[in-house]
Amino acid sequence: MGPSPMAARAAAGGCSSAALALFGFRPLRRAVRPGVAFSWGRSSLYGGCRSRLAHSLVDSVLDELRSRRLLRVSAKIGLQGTKELSDNKIDKRALQKGLLLEFQKDSERSLLAVVERPDGKKNWMVTDQNGILSSIKPQQVTYVVPGVMNFDSSKIDEFLEKAQDLLDPTVLECAWMELSEKDKSITVEEFAEIVYGTKESLESYCAHFLLSRDIVYFVKVESRDYSMYQPRSPPQVEELLRRKLAKEEAEKELEEFIHLLKSAKALPMESKPPKSSWLGDEKIKQKIEALQAYAVDACDDEQRRLAGNILKSMGFTRTSSAALKLLINIGYFPVHVNLDLFRYNVRIRYTDKVLSAAEELLVDRPDSDMHIRKDLSTLKVYAIDVDEADELDDALSATRLPDGRIKVWIHVADPTCLVKPRSIIDREAMHRGTSIFLPTATFPMFPERLAMDAMSLQQGKQCKSVSISVILHPDGSIAEYTVENSVIKPTYMLTYESASELLYMNLKEEEELRILQEAASIRAQWRRSQGSIDTAMIEPRIKVSNPDDPEPNINLYVEDQANPAMQLVSEMMILCGEAVAAFGADNNLALPYRGHPQSNTAVSAFSHLPEGPARSFANISMLRAAEMDFQKPIPHGVLGIPGYVQFTSPIRRYVDLLAHYQVKAFLRGDSPPYSAGDLEGMTFIASMHVKVARRLHSNNLRYWLLEYLRRQPKGRKYNALILKFVKDRMAALLLVEVGMQVTTIVSRGKVGDEVSVVVETAHPRDDILSIREVIEDTDDAEE
């Protein structure tokens, strides 16, 4: 450990000139006025303050001054002595015209001024060193310069210039070293007499200036009649010096950091330093992270202080938006940075330990169910999903039995053949809860290589799965079902759009796809007969291909959930959930059963509304809260089925994975790994993360929708469907071409009608969207 600040000074011979920086003064000329009766020469005061001569001189001066009773009346100016005047006990009688005094202008500044005249009963008008006339209270006076009468305010600058030559802060250290040994307190006049050899006006003011601004060596103590300055103890000085030096080092680091920021800010966008360059040095990283935390309103007190100082030094206001702007200006953040990733502390990376465990699974690829897998690889298998899907969890097959009934298979990817309950991979998935799908990126629940390569269904390859087969009654209800481990070989990987095209083409070669559509149709009819509620809406989907660019490409897709392929897949997923719930009930198996109470409002209440988004919106608004049970199925009134278990997305939803653990254990003849209580606790943990993921997805989707609208031509008209009236003519609308819900005032129309609107303002960063109805001219429209 290095020498202490005091030890370093002692080794250098006492009053080092380095003390100048300690007080924040600029280097000054050391000047002791010639002809002064008493002064310390360089060999004592300015060189080595430890001489025996200095000891005796200090003692003698103090004894002499104390014996004179310094609170005497000054015959020269007829005023009270300096001690009383500088004791902050200034009253109306103590101040007179022409006095030179120091007063506290504000929390950071003290100024010299000349008293001009009284201002009311207590205050005084003064002219300060800047030539400004103002009124001050007696409490603002910090010092009255002694021996001065009828001072000319125009001479203040000259007085300060002379004082500057005498303000050598190193004398504080020297005086402290002498006085602290005897634990002697000292007045301003005594200090002036010791240091300058006189206590006249200029020297007394300089003594006051040094002592009153000293934060290391002396502390002001109030006595009954006047103020004294007491030397601090050596341990106190040691600690204060350490803090002072640390503060100076921090200020130097801040100055260098500000220079880096300004340099980066001045560069063109394509030449900005990469983000990684700001994270290499720990001290720079600390400051950048403070700005980042400030930008998302998630900083601690130290980060708030540091970020505030940085913003102030850069000329920015101390606001989160200013911090974000600065980070974008230096190239640390892209223009369209998703702050929610930091605000919600989203897990976007995996630890080395998790990645290592995933790699081991990829090498070994264990399968404890190999001996009980049924070979279904000869079936024609359709995997239908969005075009950018990376994780394919499910696929479908179908056939018509000799008796005319339909048999369908829902094949679900089998990640539990690799991942075991309570393993490190499993725990990581639980604390993620779900894969996160954003317009700009996907953050999978499992490490990417594990999810995409080993777990996901892949076209033309042998894939491990759990297959749920269901034979339907002609009315669409379940006649028979089986749940078994299987091996499949997906035939087609289709998007919803391409699957819909195949359905419209009605090709004889794709009979299985037509059977699936027929099964979906009779299932939908059966569920409606059981009281299901139509909630299909128009939903937007956005893909941003180069999100780090200032103007990235935005591809907008508007999905109509009434699309034939989407309805087909949706019905088969619901059928799977019903079959798994029945399997759990038949085998007394603890599972995460989902239910939904029937609404108190009859479905027929909205039959007057046109089918589609308007009616679905009304139905959704009347839904009651969902329920869960972990021991037995509960009715799902919205879906119109007796029980439901989410089972078809085990790669991207943790609750589905839990259901797989339970079902797979039963199929092997093992005891289920989790009790109903275990399932409830883990579902709760996962659900908390799912809620964050949904909020993250919703916020980011809205951001890019607003950015999309911002870029559209000014005055572009949009068709808007009236969903409901919020208050009076304030309506909730659905922008049909965008799939986005908005609100604005409409002058005419009812729920289910369409109106024309234009976007007046769209600002994604501030989440501002202003919509205005466009009144069509009926006569012009007819022409």
PDB file of C-alpha atoms in Angstrom, residues 48-140:
ATOM      1  CA  GLY A  48      10.131  23.312   6.106  1.00  0.00           C
ATOM      2  CA  CYS A  49       7.456  24.273   8.618  1.00  0.00           C
ATOM      3  CA  ARG A  50       8.900  22.004  11.252  1.00  0.00           C
ATOM      4  CA  SER A  51      11.662  24.361  12.511  1.00  0.00           C
ATOM      5  CA  ARG A  52      12.007  25.135  16.201  1.00  0.00           C
ATOM      6  CA  LEU A  53      12.044  28.838  15.307  1.00  0.00           C
ATOM      7  CA  ALA A  54       8.566  28.572  13.890  1.00  0.00           C
ATOM      8  CA  HIS A  55       7.359  26.950  17.094  1.00  0.00           C
ATOM      9  CA  SER A  56       8.610  29.775  19.245  1.00  0.00           C
ATOM     10  CA  LEU A  57       7.315  32.491  16.923  1.00  0.00           C
ATOM     11  CA  VAL A  58       3.819  31.041  16.790  1.00  0.00           C
ATOM     12  CA  ASP A  59       3.693  30.776  20.544  1.00  0.00           C
ATOM     13  CA  SER A  60       4.939  34.307  21.078  1.00  0.00           C
ATOM     14  CA  VAL A  61       2.536  35.849  18.556  1.00  0.00           C
ATOM     15  CA  LEU A  62      -0.437  34.036  19.992  1.00  0.00           C
ATOM     16  CA  ASP A  63       0.427  35.034  23.537  1.00  0.00           C
ATOM     17  CA  GLU A  64       0.877  38.659  22.531  1.00  0.00           C
ATOM     18  CA  LEU A  65      -2.347  38.852  20.551  1.00  0.00           C
ATOM     19  CA  ARG A  66      -4.419  37.155  23.210  1.00  0.00           C
ATOM     20  CA  SER A  67      -3.109  39.561  25.829  1.00  0.00           C
ATOM     21  CA  ARG A  68      -4.314  42.566  23.849  1.00  0.00           C
ATOM     22  CA  ARG A  69      -8.014  41.566  24.036  1.00  0.00           C
ATOM     23  CA  LEU A  70      -8.666  41.858  20.328  1.00  0.00           C
ATOM     24  CA  LEU A  71     -12.274  42.946  20.876  1.00  0.00           C
ATOM     25  CA  ARG A  72     -11.285  46.574  21.295  1.00  0.00           C
ATOM     26  CA  VAL A  73     -12.886  49.629  19.779  1.00  0.00           C
ATOM     27  CA  SER A  74     -11.092  50.817  16.699  1.00  0.00           C
ATOM     28  CA  ALA A  75     -10.402  54.469  17.197  1.00  0.00           C
ATOM     29  CA  LYS A  76      -9.572  54.770  13.568  1.00  0.00           C
ATOM     30  CA  ILE A  77     -13.048  53.981  12.220  1.00  0.00           C
ATOM     31  CA  GLY A  78     -15.194  53.941  15.311  1.00  0.00           C
ATOM     32  CA  LEU A  79     -16.538  50.419  14.630  1.00  0.00           C
ATOM     33  CA  GLN A  80     -16.627  47.124  16.441  1.00  0.00           C
ATOM     34  CA  GLY A  81     -13.659  44.821  16.000  1.00  0.00           C
ATOM     35  CA  THR A  82     -13.275  42.333  13.197  1.00  0.00           C
ATOM     36  CA  LYS A  83     -14.180  39.353  15.347  1.00  0.00           C
ATOM     37  CA  GLU A  84     -17.603  40.699  16.138  1.00  0.00           C
ATOM     38  CA  LEU A  85     -18.235  41.966  12.631  1.00  0.00           C
ATOM     39  CA  SER A  86     -17.180  38.700  10.994  1.00  0.00           C
ATOM     40  CA  ASP A  87     -19.053  36.488  13.409  1.00  0.00           C
ATOM     41  CA  ASN A  88     -22.248  36.282  11.302  1.00  0.00           C
ATOM     42  CA  LYS A  89     -23.913  38.214  14.104  1.00  0.00           C
ATOM     43  CA  ILE A  90     -24.247  41.325  11.957  1.00  0.00           C
ATOM     44  CA  ASP A  91     -27.100  43.665  12.859  1.00  0.00           C
ATOM     45  CA  LYS A  92     -28.370  47.063  11.715  1.00  0.00           C
ATOM     46  CA  ARG A  93     -25.950  49.013  13.895  1.00  0.00           C
ATOM     47  CA  ALA A  94     -22.842  47.064  12.775  1.00  0.00           C
ATOM     48  CA  LEU A  95     -23.148  48.036   9.097  1.00  0.00           C
ATOM     49  CA  GLN A  96     -22.414  51.519   7.793  1.00  0.00           C
ATOM     50  CA  LYS A  97     -22.056  53.190   4.434  1.00  0.00           C
ATOM     51  CA  GLY A  98     -18.626  52.710   2.912  1.00  0.00           C
ATOM     52  CA  LEU A  99     -17.779  49.418   4.631  1.00  0.00           C
ATOM     53  CA  LEU A 100     -16.139  46.712   2.505  1.00  0.00           C
ATOM     54  CA  LEU A 101     -17.698  43.317   3.196  1.00  0.00           C
ATOM     55  CA  GLU A 102     -18.100  39.813   1.844  1.00  0.00           C
ATOM     56  CA  PHE A 103     -21.586  38.349   1.448  1.00  0.00           C
ATOM     57  CA  GLN A 104     -23.098  35.042   0.329  1.00  0.00           C
ATOM     58  CA  LYS A 105     -24.612  35.636  -3.108  1.00  0.00           C
ATOM     59  CA  ASP A 106     -25.937  32.094  -3.489  1.00  0.00           C
ATOM     60  CA  SER A 107     -25.019  28.549  -2.483  1.00  0.00           C
ATOM     61  CA  GLU A 108     -21.918  28.603  -4.654  1.00  0.00           C
ATOM     62  CA  ARG A 109     -20.676  32.211  -4.662  1.00  0.00           C
ATOM     63  CA  SER A 110     -19.438  34.791  -2.196  1.00  0.00           C
ATOM     64  CA  LEU A 111     -18.779  38.340  -3.432  1.00  0.00           C
ATOM     65  CA  LEU A 112     -17.064  41.454  -2.114  1.00  0.00           C
ATOM     66  CA  ALA A 113     -19.270  44.551  -1.934  1.00  0.00           C
ATOM     67  CA  VAL A 114     -19.404  48.090  -0.547  1.00  0.00           C
ATOM     68  CA  VAL A 115     -22.303  49.174   1.660  1.00  0.00           C
ATOM     69  CA  GLU A 116     -24.292  51.994   0.045  1.00  0.00           C
ATOM     70  CA  ARG A 117     -27.369  52.704   2.188  1.00  0.00           C
ATOM     71  CA  PRO A 118     -30.041  51.061   4.342  1.00  0.00           C
ATOM     72  CA  ASP A 119     -32.887  49.271   2.568  1.00  0.00           C
ATOM     73  CA  GLY A 120     -35.867  49.161   4.876  1.00  0.00           C
ATOM     74  CA  LYS A 121     -35.550  48.218   8.527  1.00  0.00           C
ATOM     75  CA  LYS A 122     -32.946  45.457   8.264  1.00  0.00           C
ATOM     76  CA  ASN A 123     -31.538  45.130   4.770  1.00  0.00           C
ATOM     77  CA  TRP A 124     -28.755  47.095   3.072  1.00  0.00           C
ATOM     78  CA  MET A 125     -28.101  48.118  -0.498  1.00  0.00           C
ATOM     79  CA  VAL A 126     -24.616  47.155  -1.649  1.00  0.00           C
ATOM     80  CA  THR A 127     -22.591  47.436  -4.852  1.00  0.00           C
ATOM     81  CA  ASP A 128     -20.736  44.180  -5.496  1.00  0.00           C
ATOM     82  CA  GLN A 129     -17.485  43.481  -7.314  1.00  0.00           C
ATOM     83  CA  ASN A 130     -19.396  43.120 -10.590  1.00  0.00           C
ATOM     84  CA  GLY A 131     -20.842  46.617 -10.243  1.00  0.00           C
ATOM     85  CA  ILE A 132     -24.343  45.322  -9.498  1.00  0.00           C
ATOM     86  CA  LEU A 133     -26.471  47.117  -6.935  1.00  0.00           C
ATOM     87  CA  SER A 134     -28.577  44.758  -4.833  1.00  0.00           C
ATOM     88  CA  SER A 135     -30.248  44.403  -1.462  1.00  0.00           C
ATOM     89  CA  ILE A 136     -28.808  41.957   1.082  1.00  0.00           C
ATOM     90  CA  LYS A 137     -29.858  40.726   4.494  1.00  0.00           C
ATOM     91  CA  PRO A 138     -27.485  40.943   7.482  1.00  0.00           C
ATOM     92  CA  GLN A 139     -27.486  37.137   7.594  1.00  0.00           C
ATOM     93  CA  GLN A 140     -25.815  37.063   4.176  1.00  0.00           C
TER      94      GLN A 140
END
